[in-house]
Amino acid sequence: MRAMEKFDVAIVGAGAAGLMCAAVAGQLGLRVVLIDHATRLAEKIRISGGGRCNFTNINAGPGNYLSENPRFCRSALARYTPRDFLDLLARHGIAWHEKHRGQLFCDESAEDIIEMLRRECAAGRVHWRMPCAVHTVAHTAAGGAHPYHLTTDAGHIAAKRLVVATGGLSIPKIGATDWGYRIARQFGLEIVEPRPALVPLMFDASTWAPFTGLSGLSLEVDVSTGKGRDAGNFLEDLLFTHRGLSGPAILQISSFWTPGQSITLNLAPTFDIEAALFEAKAASRRQLGNLLAQWVPARLAEAWVANSGLSPQARMQELSDKALRALAQAFSGWTLKPCGSEGWRKAEVTRGGVDTRALSSATLEARTQPGLHFIGEVVDVTGWLGGYNFQWAWASAVACARAMSEGMRAGQAGGDARS
Ligand SMILES: Cc1cc2nc3c(=O)[nH]c(=O)nc-3n(C[C@H](O)[C@H](O)[C@H](O)COP(=O)(O)OP(=O)(O)OC[C@H]3O[C@@H](n4cnc5c(N)ncnc54)[C@H](O)[C@@H]3O)c2cc1C
């Protein structure tokens, strides 16, 4: 067990946000210790983007984030942009490409991002404690210039400031914990109820029985849920699974969905299916099943016709206007109520977290607890699918690091720069 060690900043959580914050704060001259309980560094970066890390989105802006306080993320996002992150990649010679709608991925591997952040931390002379659990955190006036006292597996640590970067609750098997929320509560901050987000949705067995045969099928849809400020709407790919729905369309909408709510899908989002059905009725003697299969995957056409109580062999001219209208409505406004989500095991992120109304948007510091900062996913700022969550991790980390450096230079929160 080591004796008490003193640092300007202790950062708990060496994921995307913690690594970035440590690197920047260290390079700005602060003495930083970075603590993580995991044995492998930055697992979420490693598994992200199918192993290639969708590290940012070139179009990232405040409109791509959900929060009880939607304006909160503006300041940090404006001061550290996707371009800034690309400059960092360029300095490390990391090649990247754009995949889809501004989503940027590594050409080679997500490991490149981890190595880059490790090198940036080395340049900032960051001290590491990993794997290392933090048992208690206290803020004591008796600590003088170093009021934050941490008891850890690696001994006692005293710091002028404490940064909580422990992320959200998704994927507990790779180290997610509620530690950040507990520390927030310990210091009197509120938590916006955490919920799994960017997660597949499930349906009860009887609702889903007619569709289990569609498992594996994918198509572009328009999906929506909610009302007013809480409404979400995306044009993305949908994937049928054995238990329900997944794919980018559903992951996106899951962040807006609340239990008990319905979602509505338009399975033919790029054309007016009702008009097309009536046109076909007037012009041809084609069979309904064949006609639909021209517009959507054949398996889906079959399931839909069967579900509507119509025969796929029925000739278009034999079908009543009412039946065609009902079929078109079922296709373009398929409304269904999920019974739940696949939960923390499958969620890519957490919606909710430390209530931002208690934090400064410029410094990420708790308003009522000087020297205590929260960055990254632990905060109630949740990005859409597509690189937005990492951009928030980088931007909030940099805002916090710069603010700590400025604060210490100005002698605020009882501290000097590196001594
Ligand atoms: C499968 C998957 C794929 C994803 N793909 C993308 C993507 O391509 N693009 C994108 O933008 N986002 C993606 N995300 C989301 C993204 O990974 C997170 O939003 C981002 O990692 C959050 O960064 P963070 O630093 O706040 O938290 P994390 O990266 O989760 O880091 C938190 C760190 O805190 C540590 N920790 C937790 N509890 C404790 C404790 N009690 N004591 C000490 N240490 C602790 C953890 O070990 C971890 O290292 C993906 C997520 C998942 C699960």
CSV table of C-alpha atoms and ligand atoms in Angstrom, one decimal:
chain,number,residue,atom,x,y,z
A,1,MET,CA,0.0,0.0,0.0
A,2,ARG,CA,1.4,3.4,-1.1
A,3,ALA,CA,1.4,6.4,1.2
A,4,MET,CA,-0.9,9.4,0.5
A,5,GLU,CA,-0.1,10.9,-2.9
A,6,LYS,CA,-1.2,14.4,-4.0
A,7,PHE,CA,-2.4,15.4,-7.4
A,8,ASP,CA,-4.0,18.5,-9.0
A,9,VAL,CA,-6.6,16.2,-10.6
A,10,ALA,CA,-7.9,12.7,-9.9
A,11,ILE,CA,-9.9,11.3,-12.8
A,12,VAL,CA,-12.0,8.2,-12.2
A,13,GLY,CA,-12.8,6.3,-15.4
A,14,ALA,CA,-10.2,5.8,-18.2
A,15,GLY,CA,-12.7,5.5,-21.1
A,16,ALA,CA,-13.1,7.9,-23.9
A,17,ALA,CA,-13.8,11.0,-21.8
A,18,GLY,CA,-11.4,10.2,-19.0
A,19,LEU,CA,-8.4,9.5,-21.3
A,20,MET,CA,-9.0,12.7,-23.3
A,21,CYS,CA,-9.4,14.8,-20.1
A,22,ALA,CA,-6.3,13.4,-18.5
A,23,ALA,CA,-4.2,13.9,-21.7
A,24,VAL,CA,-5.3,17.6,-22.2
A,25,ALA,CA,-5.1,18.5,-18.5
A,26,GLY,CA,-1.7,16.9,-18.2
A,27,GLN,CA,-0.4,18.7,-21.3
A,28,LEU,CA,-1.7,21.9,-19.8
A,29,GLY,CA,0.6,21.4,-16.9
A,30,LEU,CA,-1.6,19.7,-14.3
A,31,ARG,CA,-0.5,16.7,-12.3
A,32,VAL,CA,-3.1,14.1,-13.1
A,33,VAL,CA,-3.8,10.6,-11.9
A,34,LEU,CA,-6.2,8.5,-14.0
A,35,ILE,CA,-7.9,5.6,-12.1
A,36,ASP,CA,-9.9,2.7,-13.6
A,37,HIS,CA,-11.0,-0.6,-12.1
A,38,ALA,CA,-10.9,-2.5,-15.5
A,39,THR,CA,-8.0,-4.7,-16.5
A,40,ARG,CA,-8.2,-3.7,-20.2
A,41,LEU,CA,-8.1,-0.1,-21.2
A,42,ALA,CA,-11.1,1.5,-22.9
A,43,GLU,CA,-13.0,-1.6,-23.8
A,44,LYS,CA,-15.9,0.5,-25.2
A,45,ILE,CA,-13.7,2.2,-27.7
A,46,ARG,CA,-12.2,-1.2,-28.6
A,47,ILE,CA,-15.6,-2.7,-29.4
A,48,SER,CA,-17.2,0.4,-30.9
A,49,GLY,CA,-18.2,0.8,-34.5
A,50,GLY,CA,-17.7,-3.0,-35.2
A,51,GLY,CA,-14.0,-2.7,-34.1
A,52,ARG,CA,-13.4,0.4,-36.3
A,53,CYS,CA,-14.7,3.1,-33.8
A,54,ASN,CA,-17.2,5.6,-35.3
A,55,PHE,CA,-15.2,8.2,-33.4
A,56,THR,CA,-17.2,11.3,-34.4
A,57,ASN,CA,-19.8,12.6,-36.8
A,58,ILE,CA,-18.8,15.5,-39.0
A,59,ASN,CA,-22.3,17.0,-38.6
A,60,ALA,CA,-22.4,16.8,-34.8
A,61,GLY,CA,-24.4,19.6,-33.2
A,62,PRO,CA,-26.6,20.1,-30.2
A,63,GLY,CA,-29.7,18.9,-32.2
A,64,ASN,CA,-28.2,15.4,-32.2
A,65,TYR,CA,-28.4,15.0,-28.4
A,66,LEU,CA,-31.1,14.1,-25.9
A,67,SER,CA,-31.2,15.6,-22.5
A,68,GLU,CA,-33.6,17.1,-20.0
A,69,ASN,CA,-31.7,20.3,-20.6
A,70,PRO,CA,-31.1,20.3,-24.4
A,71,ARG,CA,-29.0,23.5,-24.5
A,72,PHE,CA,-26.4,22.2,-22.0
A,73,CYS,CA,-24.2,20.5,-24.6
A,74,ARG,CA,-23.8,23.6,-26.8
A,75,SER,CA,-20.9,25.2,-25.2
A,76,ALA,CA,-18.6,22.2,-25.0
A,77,LEU,CA,-19.5,21.0,-28.5
A,78,ALA,CA,-18.8,24.5,-30.0
A,79,ARG,CA,-15.4,24.6,-28.4
A,80,TYR,CA,-14.1,21.2,-29.5
A,81,THR,CA,-15.5,20.2,-32.9
A,82,PRO,CA,-15.2,17.1,-35.0
A,83,ARG,CA,-12.5,19.0,-37.0
A,84,ASP,CA,-10.4,19.4,-33.9
A,85,PHE,CA,-10.5,15.6,-33.4
A,86,LEU,CA,-9.6,15.1,-37.0
A,87,ASP,CA,-6.5,17.3,-36.5
A,88,LEU,CA,-5.5,15.1,-33.5
A,89,LEU,CA,-5.8,12.0,-35.7
A,90,ALA,CA,-3.7,13.7,-38.4
A,91,ARG,CA,-1.0,14.4,-35.9
A,92,HIS,CA,-0.9,10.7,-35.1
A,93,GLY,CA,-1.1,9.6,-38.8
A,94,ILE,CA,-4.4,7.7,-38.2
A,95,ALA,CA,-6.3,7.1,-41.5
A,96,TRP,CA,-10.1,7.4,-41.5
A,97,HIS,CA,-13.1,7.4,-43.8
A,98,GLU,CA,-16.7,8.5,-43.9
A,99,LYS,CA,-19.2,5.7,-44.0
A,100,HIS,CA,-22.7,7.1,-44.0
A,101,ARG,CA,-24.2,10.5,-43.2
A,102,GLY,CA,-21.1,12.1,-41.7
A,103,GLN,CA,-20.1,9.0,-39.6
A,104,LEU,CA,-16.3,8.8,-39.5
A,105,PHE,CA,-14.5,5.5,-38.8
A,106,CYS,CA,-10.9,4.4,-38.5
A,107,ASP,CA,-9.6,2.7,-41.7
A,108,GLU,CA,-7.7,0.1,-39.6
A,109,SER,CA,-8.9,-0.4,-36.0
A,110,ALA,CA,-10.3,1.2,-32.9
A,111,GLU,CA,-7.1,0.2,-31.2
A,112,ASP,CA,-5.5,3.2,-33.1
A,113,ILE,CA,-7.7,5.6,-31.1
A,114,ILE,CA,-6.8,3.9,-27.8
A,115,GLU,CA,-3.1,4.0,-28.7
A,116,MET,CA,-3.4,7.6,-29.7
A,117,LEU,CA,-5.0,8.6,-26.4
A,118,ARG,CA,-2.4,6.5,-24.5
A,119,ARG,CA,0.4,8.5,-26.2
A,120,GLU,CA,-1.4,11.8,-25.5
A,121,CYS,CA,-1.6,10.8,-21.8
A,122,ALA,CA,2.2,10.0,-21.9
A,123,ALA,CA,2.8,13.5,-23.3
A,124,GLY,CA,0.9,14.9,-20.4
A,125,ARG,CA,2.8,12.7,-17.9
A,126,VAL,CA,-0.4,11.2,-16.6
A,127,HIS,CA,0.0,8.9,-13.6
A,128,TRP,CA,-2.0,5.6,-13.9
A,129,ARG,CA,-3.7,3.5,-11.3
A,130,MET,CA,-5.2,0.6,-13.2
A,131,PRO,CA,-6.7,-1.8,-12.4
A,132,CYS,CA,-7.7,0.0,-9.2
A,133,ALA,CA,-11.0,0.2,-7.4
A,134,VAL,CA,-11.9,3.4,-5.6
A,135,HIS,CA,-13.6,2.6,-2.2
A,136,THR,CA,-14.4,6.0,-0.8
A,137,VAL,CA,-14.4,9.6,-1.7
A,138,ALA,CA,-14.5,12.4,0.8
A,139,HIS,CA,-14.2,16.2,0.6
A,140,THR,CA,-12.6,17.5,3.7
A,141,ALA,CA,-11.7,21.1,4.6
A,142,ALA,CA,-8.8,19.5,6.5
A,143,GLY,CA,-7.3,18.5,3.2
A,144,GLY,CA,-6.4,22.2,2.6
A,145,ALA,CA,-5.4,22.6,-1.1
A,146,HIS,CA,-6.2,18.9,-1.8
A,147,PRO,CA,-9.7,18.5,-0.3
A,148,TYR,CA,-10.7,15.4,-2.3
A,149,HIS,CA,-9.6,12.2,-0.6
A,150,LEU,CA,-9.9,8.9,-2.3
A,151,THR,CA,-9.2,5.5,-0.7
A,152,THR,CA,-8.3,3.1,-3.4
A,153,ASP,CA,-6.7,-0.3,-4.0
A,154,ALA,CA,-3.5,1.6,-4.6
A,155,GLY,CA,-3.6,3.6,-1.4
A,156,HIS,CA,-4.8,7.1,-0.5
A,157,ILE,CA,-5.0,9.8,-3.1
A,158,ALA,CA,-5.6,13.5,-2.4
A,159,ALA,CA,-6.5,15.9,-5.2
A,160,LYS,CA,-7.5,19.5,-5.7
A,161,ARG,CA,-10.2,18.3,-8.2
A,162,LEU,CA,-12.1,15.2,-8.9
A,163,VAL,CA,-13.4,14.3,-12.4
A,164,VAL,CA,-16.0,11.6,-12.6
A,165,ALA,CA,-15.7,9.9,-16.1
A,166,THR,CA,-17.2,6.5,-15.3
A,167,GLY,CA,-19.6,6.4,-18.2
A,168,GLY,CA,-23.1,4.9,-18.2
A,169,LEU,CA,-24.6,1.5,-17.3
A,170,SER,CA,-24.5,-0.3,-20.6
A,171,ILE,CA,-22.6,-3.6,-21.0
A,172,PRO,CA,-21.9,-4.3,-17.3
A,173,LYS,CA,-19.7,-7.3,-18.2
A,174,ILE,CA,-17.0,-4.9,-19.5
A,175,GLY,CA,-17.0,-2.8,-16.4
A,176,ALA,CA,-19.9,-0.4,-16.4
A,177,THR,CA,-21.0,0.7,-12.9
A,178,ASP,CA,-23.3,3.2,-11.2
A,179,TRP,CA,-20.3,4.6,-9.3
A,180,GLY,CA,-20.6,8.1,-11.0
A,181,TYR,CA,-24.3,8.4,-10.0
A,182,ARG,CA,-23.5,7.4,-6.4
A,183,ILE,CA,-20.8,10.0,-6.2
A,184,ALA,CA,-23.2,12.6,-7.6
A,185,ARG,CA,-25.8,11.7,-5.0
A,186,GLN,CA,-23.2,11.7,-2.2
A,187,PHE,CA,-22.6,15.4,-3.1
A,188,GLY,CA,-26.3,16.3,-3.4
A,189,LEU,CA,-26.7,16.2,-7.2
A,190,GLU,CA,-29.8,14.9,-8.8
A,191,ILE,CA,-29.9,12.0,-11.3
A,192,VAL,CA,-32.2,11.9,-14.3
A,193,GLU,CA,-33.3,8.3,-14.3
A,194,PRO,CA,-30.9,6.2,-16.4
A,195,ARG,CA,-32.5,4.0,-19.1
A,196,PRO,CA,-31.0,1.8,-21.8
A,197,ALA,CA,-30.8,3.6,-25.1
A,198,LEU,CA,-29.6,2.8,-28.6
A,199,VAL,CA,-31.0,-0.7,-27.9
A,200,PRO,CA,-33.1,-3.3,-29.8
A,201,LEU,CA,-36.8,-3.4,-28.9
A,202,MET,CA,-38.8,-6.5,-28.0
A,203,PHE,CA,-42.5,-7.6,-28.4
A,204,ASP,CA,-44.5,-10.1,-26.5
A,205,ALA,CA,-44.6,-13.6,-28.0
A,206,SER,CA,-48.2,-13.4,-29.3
A,207,THR,CA,-47.6,-10.0,-31.0
A,208,TRP,CA,-44.4,-11.2,-32.5
A,209,ALA,CA,-45.5,-14.7,-33.6
A,210,PRO,CA,-46.5,-13.6,-37.2
A,211,PHE,CA,-43.2,-11.9,-37.8
A,212,THR,CA,-40.6,-14.4,-36.4
A,213,GLY,CA,-40.2,-15.8,-39.9
A,214,LEU,CA,-38.9,-12.4,-41.0
A,215,SER,CA,-35.8,-12.7,-38.7
A,216,GLY,CA,-32.7,-11.4,-40.5
A,217,LEU,CA,-34.7,-9.3,-43.0
A,218,SER,CA,-33.6,-5.7,-43.4
A,219,LEU,CA,-35.1,-2.7,-45.2
A,220,GLU,CA,-35.2,1.1,-45.0
A,221,VAL,CA,-38.1,2.5,-43.0
A,222,ASP,CA,-39.3,5.7,-41.5
A,223,VAL,CA,-39.8,5.2,-37.8
A,224,SER,CA,-41.3,7.6,-35.3
A,225,THR,CA,-42.5,7.9,-31.6
A,226,GLY,CA,-43.4,10.4,-29.0
A,227,LYS,CA,-44.9,13.9,-29.2
A,228,GLY,CA,-43.7,17.5,-29.2
A,229,ARG,CA,-40.3,18.0,-27.6
A,230,ASP,CA,-39.9,14.3,-27.0
A,231,ALA,CA,-40.8,13.2,-30.5
A,232,GLY,CA,-38.2,11.2,-32.6
A,233,ASN,CA,-38.3,10.4,-36.3
A,234,PHE,CA,-35.6,8.7,-38.4
A,235,LEU,CA,-35.3,7.3,-41.9
A,236,GLU,CA,-32.9,4.3,-41.4
A,237,ASP,CA,-32.5,0.6,-41.9
A,238,LEU,CA,-34.7,-1.8,-39.8
A,239,LEU,CA,-33.7,-5.3,-38.9
A,240,PHE,CA,-36.2,-8.0,-37.9
A,241,THR,CA,-35.0,-10.3,-35.2
A,242,HIS,CA,-36.4,-13.4,-33.4
A,243,ARG,CA,-37.6,-11.3,-30.4
A,244,GLY,CA,-38.4,-8.0,-32.1
A,245,LEU,CA,-36.8,-5.2,-34.0
A,246,SER,CA,-33.3,-3.9,-34.3
A,247,GLY,CA,-31.0,-2.1,-36.8
A,248,PRO,CA,-30.1,1.6,-36.9
A,249,ALA,CA,-33.8,2.7,-37.2
A,250,ILE,CA,-34.8,1.0,-34.0
A,251,LEU,CA,-31.6,1.9,-32.1
A,252,GLN,CA,-32.2,5.5,-32.9
A,253,ILE,CA,-35.9,5.5,-31.9
A,254,SER,CA,-35.2,3.5,-28.7
A,255,SER,CA,-33.6,6.6,-27.2
A,256,PHE,CA,-36.8,8.5,-27.6
A,257,TRP,CA,-39.1,5.6,-26.7
A,258,THR,CA,-40.5,5.3,-23.1
A,259,PRO,CA,-42.1,2.1,-21.8
A,260,GLY,CA,-45.8,1.9,-22.6
A,261,GLN,CA,-45.4,4.1,-25.8
A,262,SER,CA,-46.0,2.9,-29.3
A,263,ILE,CA,-43.7,3.2,-32.3
A,264,THR,CA,-45.0,3.8,-35.9
A,265,LEU,CA,-43.2,2.4,-38.9
A,266,ASN,CA,-43.6,3.3,-42.6
A,267,LEU,CA,-42.3,0.2,-44.4
A,268,ALA,CA,-42.5,2.0,-47.8
A,269,PRO,CA,-41.2,5.4,-46.9
A,270,THR,CA,-40.0,6.6,-50.3
A,271,PHE,CA,-43.4,6.4,-52.2
A,272,ASP,CA,-47.1,6.7,-51.7
A,273,ILE,CA,-48.1,3.0,-51.4
A,274,GLU,CA,-51.9,3.8,-51.3
A,275,ALA,CA,-51.7,5.7,-54.6
A,276,ALA,CA,-49.5,2.9,-56.1
A,277,LEU,CA,-52.0,0.2,-55.1
A,278,PHE,CA,-54.9,2.1,-56.6
A,279,GLU,CA,-52.9,2.7,-59.8
A,280,ALA,CA,-52.1,-1.0,-60.0
A,281,LYS,CA,-55.8,-1.9,-59.5
A,282,ALA,CA,-56.9,0.3,-62.3
A,283,ALA,CA,-54.1,-0.8,-64.7
A,284,SER,CA,-53.4,-4.5,-64.2
A,285,ARG,CA,-54.6,-7.9,-63.3
A,286,ARG,CA,-51.5,-8.7,-61.3
A,287,GLN,CA,-51.6,-10.7,-58.1
A,288,LEU,CA,-51.3,-8.7,-54.9
A,289,GLY,CA,-48.4,-10.7,-53.5
A,290,ASN,CA,-46.3,-10.3,-56.7
A,291,LEU,CA,-47.1,-6.6,-56.9
A,292,LEU,CA,-46.0,-5.9,-53.3
A,293,ALA,CA,-42.8,-8.0,-53.8
A,294,GLN,CA,-41.8,-5.4,-56.4
A,295,TRP,CA,-41.6,-2.7,-53.8
A,296,VAL,CA,-40.5,-4.5,-50.6
A,297,PRO,CA,-38.7,-7.8,-49.8
A,298,ALA,CA,-40.9,-10.8,-50.9
A,299,ARG,CA,-40.9,-12.4,-47.4
A,300,LEU,CA,-42.2,-9.1,-46.0
A,301,ALA,CA,-44.9,-8.8,-48.7
A,302,GLU,CA,-46.1,-12.4,-48.0
A,303,ALA,CA,-46.2,-11.8,-44.2
A,304,TRP,CA,-48.1,-8.6,-44.7
A,305,VAL,CA,-50.7,-10.0,-47.0
A,306,ALA,CA,-51.3,-12.9,-44.7
A,307,ASN,CA,-51.6,-10.6,-41.7
A,308,SER,CA,-54.2,-8.5,-43.5
A,309,GLY,CA,-56.4,-11.6,-44.1
A,310,LEU,CA,-56.0,-11.2,-47.9
A,311,SER,CA,-54.8,-13.8,-50.4
A,312,PRO,CA,-51.4,-13.2,-52.1
A,313,GLN,CA,-52.9,-14.7,-55.2
A,314,ALA,CA,-55.9,-12.3,-55.3
A,315,ARG,CA,-55.9,-10.2,-58.5
A,316,MET,CA,-55.7,-6.5,-57.9
A,317,GLN,CA,-59.0,-5.8,-59.7
A,318,GLU,CA,-60.8,-8.2,-57.3
A,319,LEU,CA,-59.8,-6.3,-54.2
A,320,SER,CA,-62.1,-3.7,-52.7
A,321,ASP,CA,-61.0,-0.1,-52.2
A,322,LYS,CA,-61.5,-0.5,-48.5
A,323,ALA,CA,-59.2,-3.6,-48.3
A,324,LEU,CA,-56.5,-1.7,-50.4
A,325,ARG,CA,-56.7,1.3,-48.1
A,326,ALA,CA,-56.4,-0.8,-45.0
A,327,LEU,CA,-53.4,-2.6,-46.5
A,328,ALA,CA,-51.7,0.7,-47.4
A,329,GLN,CA,-52.4,2.0,-43.9
A,330,ALA,CA,-50.9,-1.1,-42.3
A,331,PHE,CA,-47.8,-0.7,-44.5
A,332,SER,CA,-47.2,3.0,-44.1
A,333,GLY,CA,-48.4,3.4,-40.5
A,334,TRP,CA,-47.6,0.1,-38.8
A,335,THR,CA,-48.1,1.0,-35.1
A,336,LEU,CA,-46.9,-1.4,-32.5
A,337,LYS,CA,-46.2,-1.4,-28.8
A,338,PRO,CA,-42.8,-2.8,-27.6
A,339,CYS,CA,-43.0,-4.8,-24.4
A,340,GLY,CA,-39.5,-3.7,-23.5
A,341,SER,CA,-35.9,-3.3,-24.7
A,342,GLU,CA,-33.0,-5.8,-24.7
A,343,GLY,CA,-31.7,-3.8,-21.7
A,344,TRP,CA,-28.3,-3.0,-20.4
A,345,ARG,CA,-26.7,-6.1,-21.9
A,346,LYS,CA,-27.3,-4.8,-25.4
A,347,ALA,CA,-27.7,-1.0,-25.0
A,348,GLU,CA,-25.0,1.0,-26.6
A,349,VAL,CA,-25.5,4.0,-24.3
A,350,THR,CA,-27.4,5.2,-21.3
A,351,ARG,CA,-30.1,7.9,-21.5
A,352,GLY,CA,-30.2,10.1,-18.4
A,353,GLY,CA,-27.5,10.5,-15.8
A,354,VAL,CA,-26.2,13.3,-13.7
A,355,ASP,CA,-28.7,16.2,-14.0
A,356,THR,CA,-27.0,18.9,-16.1
A,357,ARG,CA,-29.0,21.6,-14.3
A,358,ALA,CA,-26.6,21.1,-11.4
A,359,LEU,CA,-23.5,21.5,-13.6
A,360,SER,CA,-21.8,24.4,-15.4
A,361,SER,CA,-22.0,23.9,-19.2
A,362,ALA,CA,-18.6,25.7,-19.6
A,363,THR,CA,-16.6,23.7,-17.0
A,364,LEU,CA,-18.7,20.6,-16.3
A,365,GLU,CA,-18.2,21.4,-12.6
A,366,ALA,CA,-20.9,20.9,-10.0
A,367,ARG,CA,-22.4,24.3,-9.1
A,368,THR,CA,-22.7,23.5,-5.5
A,369,GLN,CA,-19.5,21.5,-5.1
A,370,PRO,CA,-16.4,23.3,-6.3
A,371,GLY,CA,-13.7,21.1,-7.8
A,372,LEU,CA,-16.1,18.2,-8.7
A,373,HIS,CA,-16.6,17.6,-12.4
A,374,PHE,CA,-18.7,15.1,-14.5
A,375,ILE,CA,-17.8,14.4,-18.1
A,376,GLY,CA,-18.9,12.0,-20.9
A,377,GLU,CA,-21.7,9.6,-20.7
A,378,VAL,CA,-22.2,9.8,-16.9
A,379,VAL,CA,-23.9,13.1,-17.7
A,380,ASP,CA,-27.5,13.4,-18.9
A,381,VAL,CA,-26.4,14.1,-22.5
A,382,THR,CA,-27.1,11.2,-24.9
A,383,GLY,CA,-26.1,11.3,-28.6
A,384,TRP,CA,-27.9,9.7,-31.5
A,385,LEU,CA,-26.3,6.7,-33.2
A,386,GLY,CA,-23.5,7.7,-35.5
A,387,GLY,CA,-20.4,9.0,-33.7
A,388,TYR,CA,-22.2,11.6,-31.6
A,389,ASN,CA,-21.5,9.9,-28.3
A,390,PHE,CA,-17.8,9.9,-28.7
A,391,GLN,CA,-17.9,13.5,-29.9
A,392,TRP,CA,-19.6,14.4,-26.6
A,393,ALA,CA,-17.0,12.4,-24.6
A,394,TRP,CA,-14.1,14.3,-26.4
A,395,ALA,CA,-15.8,17.7,-26.2
A,396,SER,CA,-16.9,17.5,-22.5
A,397,ALA,CA,-13.5,16.2,-21.6
A,398,VAL,CA,-11.6,19.0,-23.3
A,399,ALA,CA,-13.9,21.7,-21.8
A,400,CYS,CA,-13.4,20.3,-18.4
A,401,ALA,CA,-9.6,20.0,-18.8
A,402,ARG,CA,-9.2,23.5,-20.0
A,403,ALA,CA,-11.4,24.9,-17.3
A,404,MET,CA,-9.4,23.1,-14.6
A,405,SER,CA,-6.2,24.5,-16.0
A,406,GLU,CA,-7.6,28.0,-16.2
A,407,GLY,CA,-9.1,27.7,-12.7
A,408,MET,CA,-5.9,26.5,-11.2
A,409,ARG,CA,-3.9,29.2,-12.9
A,410,ALA,CA,-6.3,31.8,-11.5
A,411,GLY,CA,-5.8,30.2,-8.1
A,412,GLN,CA,-9.4,29.2,-7.9
A,413,ALA,CA,-10.7,26.2,-5.9
A,414,GLY,CA,-7.6,26.6,-3.7
A,415,GLY,CA,-4.9,25.4,-6.1
A,416,ASP,CA,-1.8,26.2,-8.0
A,417,ALA,CA,-0.6,24.7,-11.2
A,418,ARG,CA,1.8,21.7,-11.1
A,419,SER,CA,4.2,22.1,-8.1
B,1,LIG,C1,-21.1,-1.9,-28.3
B,1,LIG,C2,-20.9,-0.4,-28.3
B,1,LIG,C3,-20.6,0.3,-29.5
B,1,LIG,C4,-20.5,1.7,-29.5
B,1,LIG,N1,-20.1,2.3,-30.6
B,1,LIG,C5,-20.0,3.6,-30.7
B,1,LIG,C6,-19.6,4.3,-31.8
B,1,LIG,O1,-19.1,3.7,-32.8
B,1,LIG,N2,-19.6,5.7,-31.8
B,1,LIG,C7,-19.9,6.4,-30.7
B,1,LIG,O2,-19.9,7.6,-30.7
B,1,LIG,N3,-20.3,5.8,-29.6
B,1,LIG,C8,-20.3,4.4,-29.5
B,1,LIG,N4,-20.7,3.8,-28.3
B,1,LIG,C9,-20.9,4.6,-27.1
B,1,LIG,C10,-19.6,5.1,-26.5
B,1,LIG,O3,-18.7,3.9,-26.4
B,1,LIG,C11,-19.7,5.7,-25.2
B,1,LIG,O4,-20.7,6.8,-25.3
B,1,LIG,C12,-18.4,6.3,-24.7
B,1,LIG,O5,-17.5,5.3,-24.6
B,1,LIG,C13,-18.6,7.1,-23.4
B,1,LIG,O6,-17.4,7.5,-22.9
B,1,LIG,P1,-17.1,7.6,-21.4
B,1,LIG,O7,-15.6,7.9,-21.2
B,1,LIG,O8,-18.1,8.6,-20.8
B,1,LIG,O9,-17.5,6.2,-20.8
B,1,LIG,P2,-16.7,4.8,-21.0
B,1,LIG,O10,-16.0,4.8,-22.3
B,1,LIG,O11,-17.7,3.8,-20.8
B,1,LIG,O12,-15.6,4.7,-19.9
B,1,LIG,C14,-16.0,4.6,-18.5
B,1,LIG,C15,-14.8,4.0,-17.8
B,1,LIG,O13,-15.0,4.1,-16.4
B,1,LIG,C16,-14.6,2.9,-15.8
B,1,LIG,N5,-15.4,2.7,-14.6
B,1,LIG,C17,-16.7,2.4,-14.5
B,1,LIG,N6,-17.0,2.3,-13.2
B,1,LIG,C18,-15.8,2.4,-12.5
B,1,LIG,C19,-15.5,2.4,-11.1
B,1,LIG,N7,-16.5,2.1,-10.2
B,1,LIG,N8,-14.2,2.6,-10.7
B,1,LIG,C20,-13.3,2.8,-11.7
B,1,LIG,N9,-13.5,2.9,-13.0
B,1,LIG,C21,-14.8,2.7,-13.4
B,1,LIG,C22,-14.9,1.8,-16.9
B,1,LIG,O14,-14.1,0.7,-16.7
B,1,LIG,C23,-14.5,2.6,-18.2
B,1,LIG,O15,-13.2,2.4,-18.5
B,1,LIG,C24,-20.7,2.4,-28.3
B,1,LIG,C25,-21.1,1.7,-27.1
B,1,LIG,C26,-21.2,0.3,-27.1
B,1,LIG,C27,-21.5,-0.4,-25.8
